[in-house]
Amino acid sequence: MDGFINVLKPPGMSSHDVVGFIRRVYDTKKVGHAGTLDPGAAGVLPVAIGKATRLLEYINSSGKAYRAEVSFGMETDTCDDLGNVVRSKADFSLPDDDALRHVLSSFEGKIKQVPPVYSALKINGEHAYDLARENENVVLPERTIEIHKICLVKRYDTRIIIDVDCSKGTYIRSLCRDIGKRLDIPATMSFLIRRRAGAFPIEDALTLEEIEAAKEAAVQAPEKYLSLLPKYILPENRIKPFINGLPTHIADAEFSDDERVVIFAPNGVFIGVSHFDGSTSSIVPDKIYTNIL
């Protein structure tokens, strides 16, 4: 069995726990996921089974969408409400909606972000959260991420709900912390749900109970979730060379250099994923998924 499952991860489970569940349901060890969700978070978790696991990197390169709750008055070492309070402020009031929107919009575009020290990022081969739990002085370098859009959904006395469309590698916990710093009010993330991961929308996500009941019907063809990548239909006479790892020259190609391209046969069969070599104007095979020879 090969393909993708759009999993609706419940809060309280780690992404690894979900993979373990899928392995038991489908009786296979060849399972992987794209884009880790924290145990306390919920929402879309793309899971691959069988040879589709080789395609996870193309899912993980796509953007994501979240809904988050930002609670003001305290900042924690984990940047969510499960951590230890490192800064607090009792006497504060949030600015009006226009001022809040102005602050939120200041995060749009490419920005620098420092990930939380309690994260799965590795330092010299060790997870940052393990080092932090051992009271090591963890210093993570800032990274460039992109916030495509951030909106104020609702506000309360000490909390706001925001929607965020962003690039891969964005930590919403860090974003919530930084929003507080911009307002000079300690802040932490108190709720998170991922609404989209690449071409995986939450509207189509299945609960663990639905997956267990549906079994094979829950596994979707991988090309369904590669729809955000450009596609190219190979001429019949170039299928065998492509499967054998040979490039195919394309006259008047409209792809960007090194852009990933999904390859189909003329009859609509998904063959694999390639990249475009601008120097030779050629499609170069990366992953062969279906050998139709």
PDB file of C-alpha atoms in Angstrom:
ATOM      1  CA  MET A   1       0.000   0.000   0.000  1.00  0.00           C
ATOM      2  CA  ASP A   2       1.429   3.331  -1.101  1.00  0.00           C
ATOM      3  CA  GLY A   3       0.159   6.893  -0.827  1.00  0.00           C
ATOM      4  CA  PHE A   4      -0.682   9.767   1.505  1.00  0.00           C
ATOM      5  CA  ILE A   5      -3.119  10.113   4.385  1.00  0.00           C
ATOM      6  CA  ASN A   6      -4.393  13.524   5.479  1.00  0.00           C
ATOM      7  CA  VAL A   7      -4.436  13.008   9.252  1.00  0.00           C
ATOM      8  CA  LEU A   8      -6.275  15.270  11.698  1.00  0.00           C
ATOM      9  CA  LYS A   9      -3.868  15.025  14.626  1.00  0.00           C
ATOM     10  CA  PRO A  10      -5.550  15.439  18.016  1.00  0.00           C
ATOM     11  CA  PRO A  11      -3.932  17.438  20.824  1.00  0.00           C
ATOM     12  CA  GLY A  12      -2.051  15.309  23.329  1.00  0.00           C
ATOM     13  CA  MET A  13      -0.330  13.087  20.753  1.00  0.00           C
ATOM     14  CA  SER A  14       3.098  13.644  19.254  1.00  0.00           C
ATOM     15  CA  SER A  15       3.617  13.342  15.513  1.00  0.00           C
ATOM     16  CA  HIS A  16       5.660  10.211  16.255  1.00  0.00           C
ATOM     17  CA  ASP A  17       2.670   8.779  18.149  1.00  0.00           C
ATOM     18  CA  VAL A  18       0.524   9.274  15.039  1.00  0.00           C
ATOM     19  CA  VAL A  19       3.097   7.459  12.893  1.00  0.00           C
ATOM     20  CA  GLY A  20       3.025   4.587  15.393  1.00  0.00           C
ATOM     21  CA  PHE A  21      -0.768   4.459  15.153  1.00  0.00           C
ATOM     22  CA  ILE A  22      -0.672   4.331  11.346  1.00  0.00           C
ATOM     23  CA  ARG A  23       1.943   1.571  11.453  1.00  0.00           C
ATOM     24  CA  ARG A  24      -0.326  -0.551  13.639  1.00  0.00           C
ATOM     25  CA  VAL A  25      -3.451   0.077  11.572  1.00  0.00           C
ATOM     26  CA  TYR A  26      -1.791  -0.740   8.250  1.00  0.00           C
ATOM     27  CA  ASP A  27       0.684  -3.308   9.602  1.00  0.00           C
ATOM     28  CA  THR A  28       3.719  -1.701   7.973  1.00  0.00           C
ATOM     29  CA  LYS A  29       6.857  -0.020   9.237  1.00  0.00           C
ATOM     30  CA  LYS A  30       7.291   2.147   6.150  1.00  0.00           C
ATOM     31  CA  VAL A  31       5.460   5.234   7.412  1.00  0.00           C
ATOM     32  CA  GLY A  32       6.632   8.834   7.710  1.00  0.00           C
ATOM     33  CA  HIS A  33       5.215  12.302   8.231  1.00  0.00           C
ATOM     34  CA  ALA A  34       5.907  15.816   6.985  1.00  0.00           C
ATOM     35  CA  GLY A  35       6.024  18.888   9.212  1.00  0.00           C
ATOM     36  CA  THR A  36       6.108  17.987  12.900  1.00  0.00           C
ATOM     37  CA  LEU A  37       3.283  19.252  15.106  1.00  0.00           C
ATOM     38  CA  ASP A  38       3.893  19.800  18.826  1.00  0.00           C
ATOM     39  CA  PRO A  39       2.004  17.360  21.097  1.00  0.00           C
ATOM     40  CA  GLY A  40      -0.272  20.141  22.344  1.00  0.00           C
ATOM     41  CA  ALA A  41      -1.193  21.280  18.833  1.00  0.00           C
ATOM     42  CA  ALA A  42      -3.873  19.841  16.581  1.00  0.00           C
ATOM     43  CA  GLY A  43      -4.583  19.834  12.882  1.00  0.00           C
ATOM     44  CA  VAL A  44      -3.278  18.611   9.557  1.00  0.00           C
ATOM     45  CA  LEU A  45      -0.414  16.112   9.624  1.00  0.00           C
ATOM     46  CA  PRO A  46       0.551  14.676   6.206  1.00  0.00           C
ATOM     47  CA  VAL A  47       1.479  10.997   6.545  1.00  0.00           C
ATOM     48  CA  ALA A  48       2.998   8.802   3.831  1.00  0.00           C
ATOM     49  CA  ILE A  49       2.891   5.024   3.519  1.00  0.00           C
ATOM     50  CA  GLY A  50       5.126   2.735   1.474  1.00  0.00           C
ATOM     51  CA  LYS A  51       7.083   4.176  -1.413  1.00  0.00           C
ATOM     52  CA  ALA A  52       5.222   7.493  -1.028  1.00  0.00           C
ATOM     53  CA  THR A  53       7.562   8.186   1.913  1.00  0.00           C
ATOM     54  CA  ARG A  54      10.181   9.043  -0.727  1.00  0.00           C
ATOM     55  CA  LEU A  55       8.015  12.013  -1.731  1.00  0.00           C
ATOM     56  CA  LEU A  56       7.650  13.597   1.716  1.00  0.00           C
ATOM     57  CA  GLU A  57      10.359  16.169   1.032  1.00  0.00           C
ATOM     58  CA  TYR A  58       8.188  17.735  -1.683  1.00  0.00           C
ATOM     59  CA  ILE A  59       5.236  18.027   0.703  1.00  0.00           C
ATOM     60  CA  ASN A  60       7.393  19.547   3.431  1.00  0.00           C
ATOM     61  CA  SER A  61       8.678  22.283   1.111  1.00  0.00           C
ATOM     62  CA  SER A  62       5.216  23.821   0.744  1.00  0.00           C
ATOM     63  CA  GLY A  63       3.688  26.576   2.848  1.00  0.00           C
ATOM     64  CA  LYS A  64       1.404  26.108   5.836  1.00  0.00           C
ATOM     65  CA  ALA A  65      -1.588  27.826   7.432  1.00  0.00           C
ATOM     66  CA  TYR A  66      -2.404  28.026  11.149  1.00  0.00           C
ATOM     67  CA  ARG A  67      -4.920  29.430  13.592  1.00  0.00           C
ATOM     68  CA  ALA A  68      -3.374  30.340  16.935  1.00  0.00           C
ATOM     69  CA  GLU A  69      -4.378  31.904  20.218  1.00  0.00           C
ATOM     70  CA  VAL A  70      -1.959  34.414  21.739  1.00  0.00           C
ATOM     71  CA  SER A  71      -2.339  34.913  25.494  1.00  0.00           C
ATOM     72  CA  PHE A  72      -0.805  38.036  26.995  1.00  0.00           C
ATOM     73  CA  GLY A  73       0.563  38.656  30.462  1.00  0.00           C
ATOM     74  CA  MET A  74       3.206  35.940  30.580  1.00  0.00           C
ATOM     75  CA  GLU A  75       6.086  34.564  28.521  1.00  0.00           C
ATOM     76  CA  THR A  76       7.371  31.012  29.016  1.00  0.00           C
ATOM     77  CA  ASP A  77      10.581  29.169  28.221  1.00  0.00           C
ATOM     78  CA  THR A  78       8.723  26.946  25.734  1.00  0.00           C
ATOM     79  CA  CYS A  79       6.777  29.860  24.199  1.00  0.00           C
ATOM     80  CA  ASP A  80       3.506  28.043  24.925  1.00  0.00           C
ATOM     81  CA  ASP A  81       1.338  27.688  28.009  1.00  0.00           C
ATOM     82  CA  LEU A  82       2.956  24.371  28.991  1.00  0.00           C
ATOM     83  CA  GLY A  83       6.295  25.927  29.939  1.00  0.00           C
ATOM     84  CA  ASN A  84       7.753  27.733  32.917  1.00  0.00           C
ATOM     85  CA  VAL A  85       6.990  31.439  33.192  1.00  0.00           C
ATOM     86  CA  VAL A  86      10.090  33.551  32.547  1.00  0.00           C
ATOM     87  CA  ARG A  87       8.410  36.970  32.362  1.00  0.00           C
ATOM     88  CA  SER A  88       5.033  38.280  33.459  1.00  0.00           C
ATOM     89  CA  LYS A  89       3.058  41.493  33.594  1.00  0.00           C
ATOM     90  CA  ALA A  90      -0.189  41.900  35.480  1.00  0.00           C
ATOM     91  CA  ASP A  91      -1.115  45.483  34.676  1.00  0.00           C
ATOM     92  CA  PHE A  92      -1.596  45.940  30.930  1.00  0.00           C
ATOM     93  CA  SER A  93      -4.241  46.556  28.309  1.00  0.00           C
ATOM     94  CA  LEU A  94      -4.195  45.547  24.676  1.00  0.00           C
ATOM     95  CA  PRO A  95      -4.311  48.309  22.054  1.00  0.00           C
ATOM     96  CA  ASP A  96      -7.368  48.736  19.837  1.00  0.00           C
ATOM     97  CA  ASP A  97      -7.981  46.556  16.783  1.00  0.00           C
ATOM     98  CA  ASP A  98      -6.380  48.951  14.306  1.00  0.00           C
ATOM     99  CA  ALA A  99      -3.200  49.110  16.377  1.00  0.00           C
ATOM    100  CA  LEU A 100      -3.148  45.330  16.750  1.00  0.00           C
ATOM    101  CA  ARG A 101      -3.544  44.866  13.000  1.00  0.00           C
ATOM    102  CA  HIS A 102      -0.725  47.322  12.388  1.00  0.00           C
ATOM    103  CA  VAL A 103       1.602  45.354  14.665  1.00  0.00           C
ATOM    104  CA  LEU A 104       0.596  42.043  13.112  1.00  0.00           C
ATOM    105  CA  SER A 105       1.156  43.339   9.576  1.00  0.00           C
ATOM    106  CA  SER A 106       4.692  44.353  10.548  1.00  0.00           C
ATOM    107  CA  PHE A 107       5.543  40.632  10.640  1.00  0.00           C
ATOM    108  CA  GLU A 108       4.468  40.011   7.049  1.00  0.00           C
ATOM    109  CA  GLY A 109       7.162  39.285   4.473  1.00  0.00           C
ATOM    110  CA  LYS A 110      10.586  37.750   5.004  1.00  0.00           C
ATOM    111  CA  ILE A 111      11.680  38.177   8.601  1.00  0.00           C
ATOM    112  CA  LYS A 112      14.287  36.819  11.002  1.00  0.00           C
ATOM    113  CA  GLN A 113      13.048  34.452  13.690  1.00  0.00           C
ATOM    114  CA  VAL A 114      14.737  32.671  16.598  1.00  0.00           C
ATOM    115  CA  PRO A 115      13.192  29.207  17.187  1.00  0.00           C
ATOM    116  CA  PRO A 116      12.166  28.189  20.729  1.00  0.00           C
ATOM    117  CA  VAL A 117      14.920  26.463  22.696  1.00  0.00           C
ATOM    118  CA  TYR A 118      12.412  23.689  23.391  1.00  0.00           C
ATOM    119  CA  SER A 119      12.290  22.496  19.786  1.00  0.00           C
ATOM    120  CA  ALA A 120      13.332  19.440  17.785  1.00  0.00           C
ATOM    121  CA  LEU A 121      16.171  21.319  16.088  1.00  0.00           C
ATOM    122  CA  LYS A 122      19.541  19.654  16.567  1.00  0.00           C
ATOM    123  CA  ILE A 123      22.736  21.116  18.002  1.00  0.00           C
ATOM    124  CA  ASN A 124      25.803  18.947  17.447  1.00  0.00           C
ATOM    125  CA  GLY A 125      23.552  15.957  16.894  1.00  0.00           C
ATOM    126  CA  GLU A 126      21.353  16.490  19.971  1.00  0.00           C
ATOM    127  CA  HIS A 127      17.823  17.863  20.098  1.00  0.00           C
ATOM    128  CA  ALA A 128      17.600  21.368  21.504  1.00  0.00           C
ATOM    129  CA  TYR A 129      14.791  20.346  23.882  1.00  0.00           C
ATOM    130  CA  ASP A 130      16.963  17.613  25.403  1.00  0.00           C
ATOM    131  CA  LEU A 131      19.772  20.084  26.042  1.00  0.00           C
ATOM    132  CA  ALA A 132      17.327  22.620  27.494  1.00  0.00           C
ATOM    133  CA  ARG A 133      15.898  20.008  29.871  1.00  0.00           C
ATOM    134  CA  GLU A 134      19.439  19.304  31.078  1.00  0.00           C
ATOM    135  CA  ASN A 135      19.793  23.035  31.890  1.00  0.00           C
ATOM    136  CA  GLU A 136      22.333  23.525  29.122  1.00  0.00           C
ATOM    137  CA  ASN A 137      22.687  27.033  27.739  1.00  0.00           C
ATOM    138  CA  VAL A 138      20.927  26.592  24.390  1.00  0.00           C
ATOM    139  CA  VAL A 139      21.509  29.280  21.778  1.00  0.00           C
ATOM    140  CA  LEU A 140      19.729  28.770  18.473  1.00  0.00           C
ATOM    141  CA  PRO A 141      20.671  30.971  15.508  1.00  0.00           C
ATOM    142  CA  GLU A 142      17.986  33.103  13.940  1.00  0.00           C
ATOM    143  CA  ARG A 143      16.655  31.973  10.585  1.00  0.00           C
ATOM    144  CA  THR A 144      14.855  33.639   7.717  1.00  0.00           C
ATOM    145  CA  ILE A 145      11.206  32.663   7.366  1.00  0.00           C
ATOM    146  CA  GLU A 146       8.322  34.248   5.480  1.00  0.00           C
ATOM    147  CA  ILE A 147       4.907  35.249   6.756  1.00  0.00           C
ATOM    148  CA  HIS A 148       2.690  35.459   3.697  1.00  0.00           C
ATOM    149  CA  LYS A 149      -0.335  36.753   5.589  1.00  0.00           C
ATOM    150  CA  ILE A 150      -1.336  37.318   9.209  1.00  0.00           C
ATOM    151  CA  CYS A 151      -4.839  38.373  10.256  1.00  0.00           C
ATOM    152  CA  LEU A 152      -6.604  39.288  13.470  1.00  0.00           C
ATOM    153  CA  VAL A 153      -9.608  36.948  13.776  1.00  0.00           C
ATOM    154  CA  LYS A 154     -10.948  37.881  17.217  1.00  0.00           C
ATOM    155  CA  ARG A 155      -9.848  39.655  20.367  1.00  0.00           C
ATOM    156  CA  TYR A 156     -10.612  39.251  24.039  1.00  0.00           C
ATOM    157  CA  ASP A 157      -9.426  41.160  27.120  1.00  0.00           C
ATOM    158  CA  THR A 158      -6.083  39.383  27.345  1.00  0.00           C
ATOM    159  CA  ARG A 159      -6.072  37.134  24.271  1.00  0.00           C
ATOM    160  CA  ILE A 160      -6.237  37.357  20.497  1.00  0.00           C
ATOM    161  CA  ILE A 161      -6.923  34.772  17.779  1.00  0.00           C
ATOM    162  CA  ILE A 162      -4.809  35.051  14.637  1.00  0.00           C
ATOM    163  CA  ASP A 163      -4.634  33.277  11.268  1.00  0.00           C
ATOM    164  CA  VAL A 164      -1.177  32.840   9.766  1.00  0.00           C
ATOM    165  CA  ASP A 165      -0.064  31.721   6.298  1.00  0.00           C
ATOM    166  CA  CYS A 166       3.669  31.086   6.326  1.00  0.00           C
ATOM    167  CA  SER A 167       6.663  29.282   4.880  1.00  0.00           C
ATOM    168  CA  LYS A 168       8.032  26.008   6.142  1.00  0.00           C
ATOM    169  CA  GLY A 169      10.313  26.357   9.151  1.00  0.00           C
ATOM    170  CA  THR A 170       8.116  28.978  10.826  1.00  0.00           C
ATOM    171  CA  TYR A 171       7.562  28.521  14.559  1.00  0.00           C
ATOM    172  CA  ILE A 172       4.188  29.950  15.531  1.00  0.00           C
ATOM    173  CA  ARG A 173       5.262  29.773  19.190  1.00  0.00           C
ATOM    174  CA  SER A 174       8.123  32.131  18.406  1.00  0.00           C
ATOM    175  CA  LEU A 175       5.806  34.380  16.425  1.00  0.00           C
ATOM    176  CA  CYS A 176       3.448  34.680  19.414  1.00  0.00           C
ATOM    177  CA  ARG A 177       6.399  35.492  21.683  1.00  0.00           C
ATOM    178  CA  ASP A 178       7.640  38.140  19.256  1.00  0.00           C
ATOM    179  CA  ILE A 179       4.207  39.738  18.899  1.00  0.00           C
ATOM    180  CA  GLY A 180       4.273  40.233  22.657  1.00  0.00           C
ATOM    181  CA  LYS A 181       7.727  41.779  22.489  1.00  0.00           C
ATOM    182  CA  ARG A 182       6.576  44.168  19.767  1.00  0.00           C
ATOM    183  CA  LEU A 183       3.683  45.243  22.031  1.00  0.00           C
ATOM    184  CA  ASP A 184       5.914  45.259  25.142  1.00  0.00           C
ATOM    185  CA  ILE A 185       3.556  42.767  26.786  1.00  0.00           C
ATOM    186  CA  PRO A 186       4.756  39.233  27.611  1.00  0.00           C
ATOM    187  CA  ALA A 187       2.938  36.719  25.397  1.00  0.00           C
ATOM    188  CA  THR A 188       2.740  32.999  24.808  1.00  0.00           C
ATOM    189  CA  MET A 189       0.894  30.639  22.469  1.00  0.00           C
ATOM    190  CA  SER A 190      -2.048  29.010  24.238  1.00  0.00           C
ATOM    191  CA  PHE A 191      -3.662  27.150  21.329  1.00  0.00           C
ATOM    192  CA  LEU A 192      -2.620  26.040  17.838  1.00  0.00           C
ATOM    193  CA  ILE A 193      -4.324  24.241  14.988  1.00  0.00           C
ATOM    194  CA  ARG A 194      -2.742  23.694  11.582  1.00  0.00           C
ATOM    195  CA  ARG A 195      -5.354  24.350   8.923  1.00  0.00           C
ATOM    196  CA  ARG A 196      -3.266  23.491   5.879  1.00  0.00           C
ATOM    197  CA  ALA A 197       0.056  21.863   5.043  1.00  0.00           C
ATOM    198  CA  GLY A 198       0.865  22.302   1.378  1.00  0.00           C
ATOM    199  CA  ALA A 199      -2.033  20.779  -0.577  1.00  0.00           C
ATOM    200  CA  PHE A 200      -3.429  19.043   2.551  1.00  0.00           C
ATOM    201  CA  PRO A 201      -6.462  21.074   3.778  1.00  0.00           C
ATOM    202  CA  ILE A 202      -8.079  20.545   7.153  1.00  0.00           C
ATOM    203  CA  GLU A 203     -11.477  20.158   5.477  1.00  0.00           C
ATOM    204  CA  ASP A 204     -10.333  16.796   4.035  1.00  0.00           C
ATOM    205  CA  ALA A 205      -8.413  15.597   7.110  1.00  0.00           C
ATOM    206  CA  LEU A 206      -9.514  12.371   8.802  1.00  0.00           C
ATOM    207  CA  THR A 207      -9.568  11.609  12.504  1.00  0.00           C
ATOM    208  CA  LEU A 208      -7.709   8.544  13.752  1.00  0.00           C
ATOM    209  CA  GLU A 209     -11.039   6.786  14.254  1.00  0.00           C
ATOM    210  CA  GLU A 210     -12.095   7.531  10.657  1.00  0.00           C
ATOM    211  CA  ILE A 211      -8.757   6.270   9.340  1.00  0.00           C
ATOM    212  CA  GLU A 212      -9.015   3.029  11.285  1.00  0.00           C
ATOM    213  CA  ALA A 213     -12.522   2.462   9.901  1.00  0.00           C
ATOM    214  CA  ALA A 214     -11.673   3.431   6.309  1.00  0.00           C
ATOM    215  CA  LYS A 215      -8.324   1.578   6.061  1.00  0.00           C
ATOM    216  CA  GLU A 216      -7.366   1.455   2.341  1.00  0.00           C
ATOM    217  CA  ALA A 217      -9.925   4.116   1.387  1.00  0.00           C
ATOM    218  CA  ALA A 218      -8.078   6.679   3.509  1.00  0.00           C
ATOM    219  CA  VAL A 219      -4.882   6.297   1.473  1.00  0.00           C
ATOM    220  CA  GLN A 220      -4.806   8.715  -1.458  1.00  0.00           C
ATOM    221  CA  ALA A 221      -2.691   8.740  -4.622  1.00  0.00           C
ATOM    222  CA  PRO A 222       0.410  10.875  -4.022  1.00  0.00           C
ATOM    223  CA  GLU A 223      -0.070  13.052  -7.109  1.00  0.00           C
ATOM    224  CA  LYS A 224      -3.214  14.486  -5.482  1.00  0.00           C
ATOM    225  CA  TYR A 225      -1.010  16.201  -2.916  1.00  0.00           C
ATOM    226  CA  LEU A 226       1.735  17.264  -5.324  1.00  0.00           C
ATOM    227  CA  SER A 227      -0.681  19.608  -7.097  1.00  0.00           C
ATOM    228  CA  LEU A 228       1.129  22.739  -5.894  1.00  0.00           C
ATOM    229  CA  LEU A 229       4.167  21.789  -7.996  1.00  0.00           C
ATOM    230  CA  PRO A 230       4.186  22.425 -11.742  1.00  0.00           C
ATOM    231  CA  LYS A 231       3.612  19.385 -13.915  1.00  0.00           C
ATOM    232  CA  TYR A 232       4.962  18.206 -17.253  1.00  0.00           C
ATOM    233  CA  ILE A 233       3.675  15.465 -19.572  1.00  0.00           C
ATOM    234  CA  LEU A 234       6.545  13.494 -21.042  1.00  0.00           C
ATOM    235  CA  PRO A 235       6.369  12.466 -24.689  1.00  0.00           C
ATOM    236  CA  GLU A 236       5.953   8.706 -25.050  1.00  0.00           C
ATOM    237  CA  ASN A 237       9.435   8.285 -26.515  1.00  0.00           C
ATOM    238  CA  ARG A 238      11.051   9.949 -23.462  1.00  0.00           C
ATOM    239  CA  ILE A 239       9.443   7.795 -20.757  1.00  0.00           C
ATOM    240  CA  LYS A 240      12.022   5.003 -20.891  1.00  0.00           C
ATOM    241  CA  PRO A 241      15.014   7.415 -20.856  1.00  0.00           C
ATOM    242  CA  PHE A 242      13.453   9.306 -17.928  1.00  0.00           C
ATOM    243  CA  ILE A 243      12.895   6.132 -15.894  1.00  0.00           C
ATOM    244  CA  ASN A 244      16.486   5.172 -16.650  1.00  0.00           C
ATOM    245  CA  GLY A 245      17.669   8.470 -15.175  1.00  0.00           C
ATOM    246  CA  LEU A 246      18.343  10.433 -18.356  1.00  0.00           C
ATOM    247  CA  PRO A 247      17.382  14.118 -18.761  1.00  0.00           C
ATOM    248  CA  THR A 248      14.923  15.373 -21.363  1.00  0.00           C
ATOM    249  CA  HIS A 249      15.498  18.645 -23.194  1.00  0.00           C
ATOM    250  CA  ILE A 250      12.471  20.974 -23.322  1.00  0.00           C
ATOM    251  CA  ALA A 251      12.298  23.706 -25.923  1.00  0.00           C
ATOM    252  CA  ASP A 252      10.750  26.996 -24.744  1.00  0.00           C
ATOM    253  CA  ALA A 253      10.517  25.749 -21.154  1.00  0.00           C
ATOM    254  CA  GLU A 254       8.765  28.029 -18.647  1.00  0.00           C
ATOM    255  CA  PHE A 255      10.211  26.455 -15.507  1.00  0.00           C
ATOM    256  CA  SER A 256      12.682  28.187 -13.206  1.00  0.00           C
ATOM    257  CA  ASP A 257      16.182  26.837 -12.688  1.00  0.00           C
ATOM    258  CA  ASP A 258      16.160  23.962 -10.156  1.00  0.00           C
ATOM    259  CA  GLU A 259      12.350  24.087  -9.884  1.00  0.00           C
ATOM    260  CA  ARG A 260      10.722  20.774  -8.921  1.00  0.00           C
ATOM    261  CA  VAL A 261       8.396  19.396 -11.604  1.00  0.00           C
ATOM    262  CA  VAL A 262       5.904  16.503 -11.338  1.00  0.00           C
ATOM    263  CA  ILE A 263       6.113  14.159 -14.336  1.00  0.00           C
ATOM    264  CA  PHE A 264       3.193  12.342 -15.967  1.00  0.00           C
ATOM    265  CA  ALA A 265       2.898   9.980 -18.933  1.00  0.00           C
ATOM    266  CA  PRO A 266       0.557  10.970 -21.789  1.00  0.00           C
ATOM    267  CA  ASN A 267      -2.072   8.560 -20.390  1.00  0.00           C
ATOM    268  CA  GLY A 268      -2.080  10.437 -17.062  1.00  0.00           C
ATOM    269  CA  VAL A 269       0.008   7.978 -15.032  1.00  0.00           C
ATOM    270  CA  PHE A 270       2.180   9.687 -12.417  1.00  0.00           C
ATOM    271  CA  ILE A 271       5.811   8.734 -13.088  1.00  0.00           C
ATOM    272  CA  GLY A 272       7.873  10.738 -10.632  1.00  0.00           C
ATOM    273  CA  VAL A 273       9.440  14.057  -9.669  1.00  0.00           C
ATOM    274  CA  SER A 274      12.238  15.890 -11.436  1.00  0.00           C
ATOM    275  CA  HIS A 275      13.991  19.233 -11.352  1.00  0.00           C
ATOM    276  CA  PHE A 276      14.573  21.656 -14.180  1.00  0.00           C
ATOM    277  CA  ASP A 277      18.174  22.357 -15.170  1.00  0.00           C
ATOM    278  CA  GLY A 278      18.153  25.860 -16.603  1.00  0.00           C
ATOM    279  CA  SER A 279      21.684  25.588 -17.997  1.00  0.00           C
ATOM    280  CA  THR A 280      20.618  22.792 -20.376  1.00  0.00           C
ATOM    281  CA  SER A 281      16.871  23.531 -20.450  1.00  0.00           C
ATOM    282  CA  SER A 282      16.235  19.944 -19.404  1.00  0.00           C
ATOM    283  CA  ILE A 283      14.028  17.958 -17.046  1.00  0.00           C
ATOM    284  CA  VAL A 284      16.298  15.842 -14.822  1.00  0.00           C
ATOM    285  CA  PRO A 285      14.834  12.827 -12.913  1.00  0.00           C
ATOM    286  CA  ASP A 286      14.988  12.943  -9.102  1.00  0.00           C
ATOM    287  CA  LYS A 287      12.527  10.303  -7.869  1.00  0.00           C
ATOM    288  CA  ILE A 288      10.926   7.575 -10.002  1.00  0.00           C
ATOM    289  CA  TYR A 289       7.608   6.554  -8.449  1.00  0.00           C
ATOM    290  CA  THR A 290       5.964   4.409 -11.140  1.00  0.00           C
ATOM    291  CA  ASN A 291       7.864   2.252 -13.604  1.00  0.00           C
ATOM    292  CA  ILE A 292       5.424   1.811 -16.480  1.00  0.00           C
ATOM    293  CA  LEU A 293       7.866   0.131 -18.871  1.00  0.00           C
TER     294      LEU A 293
END
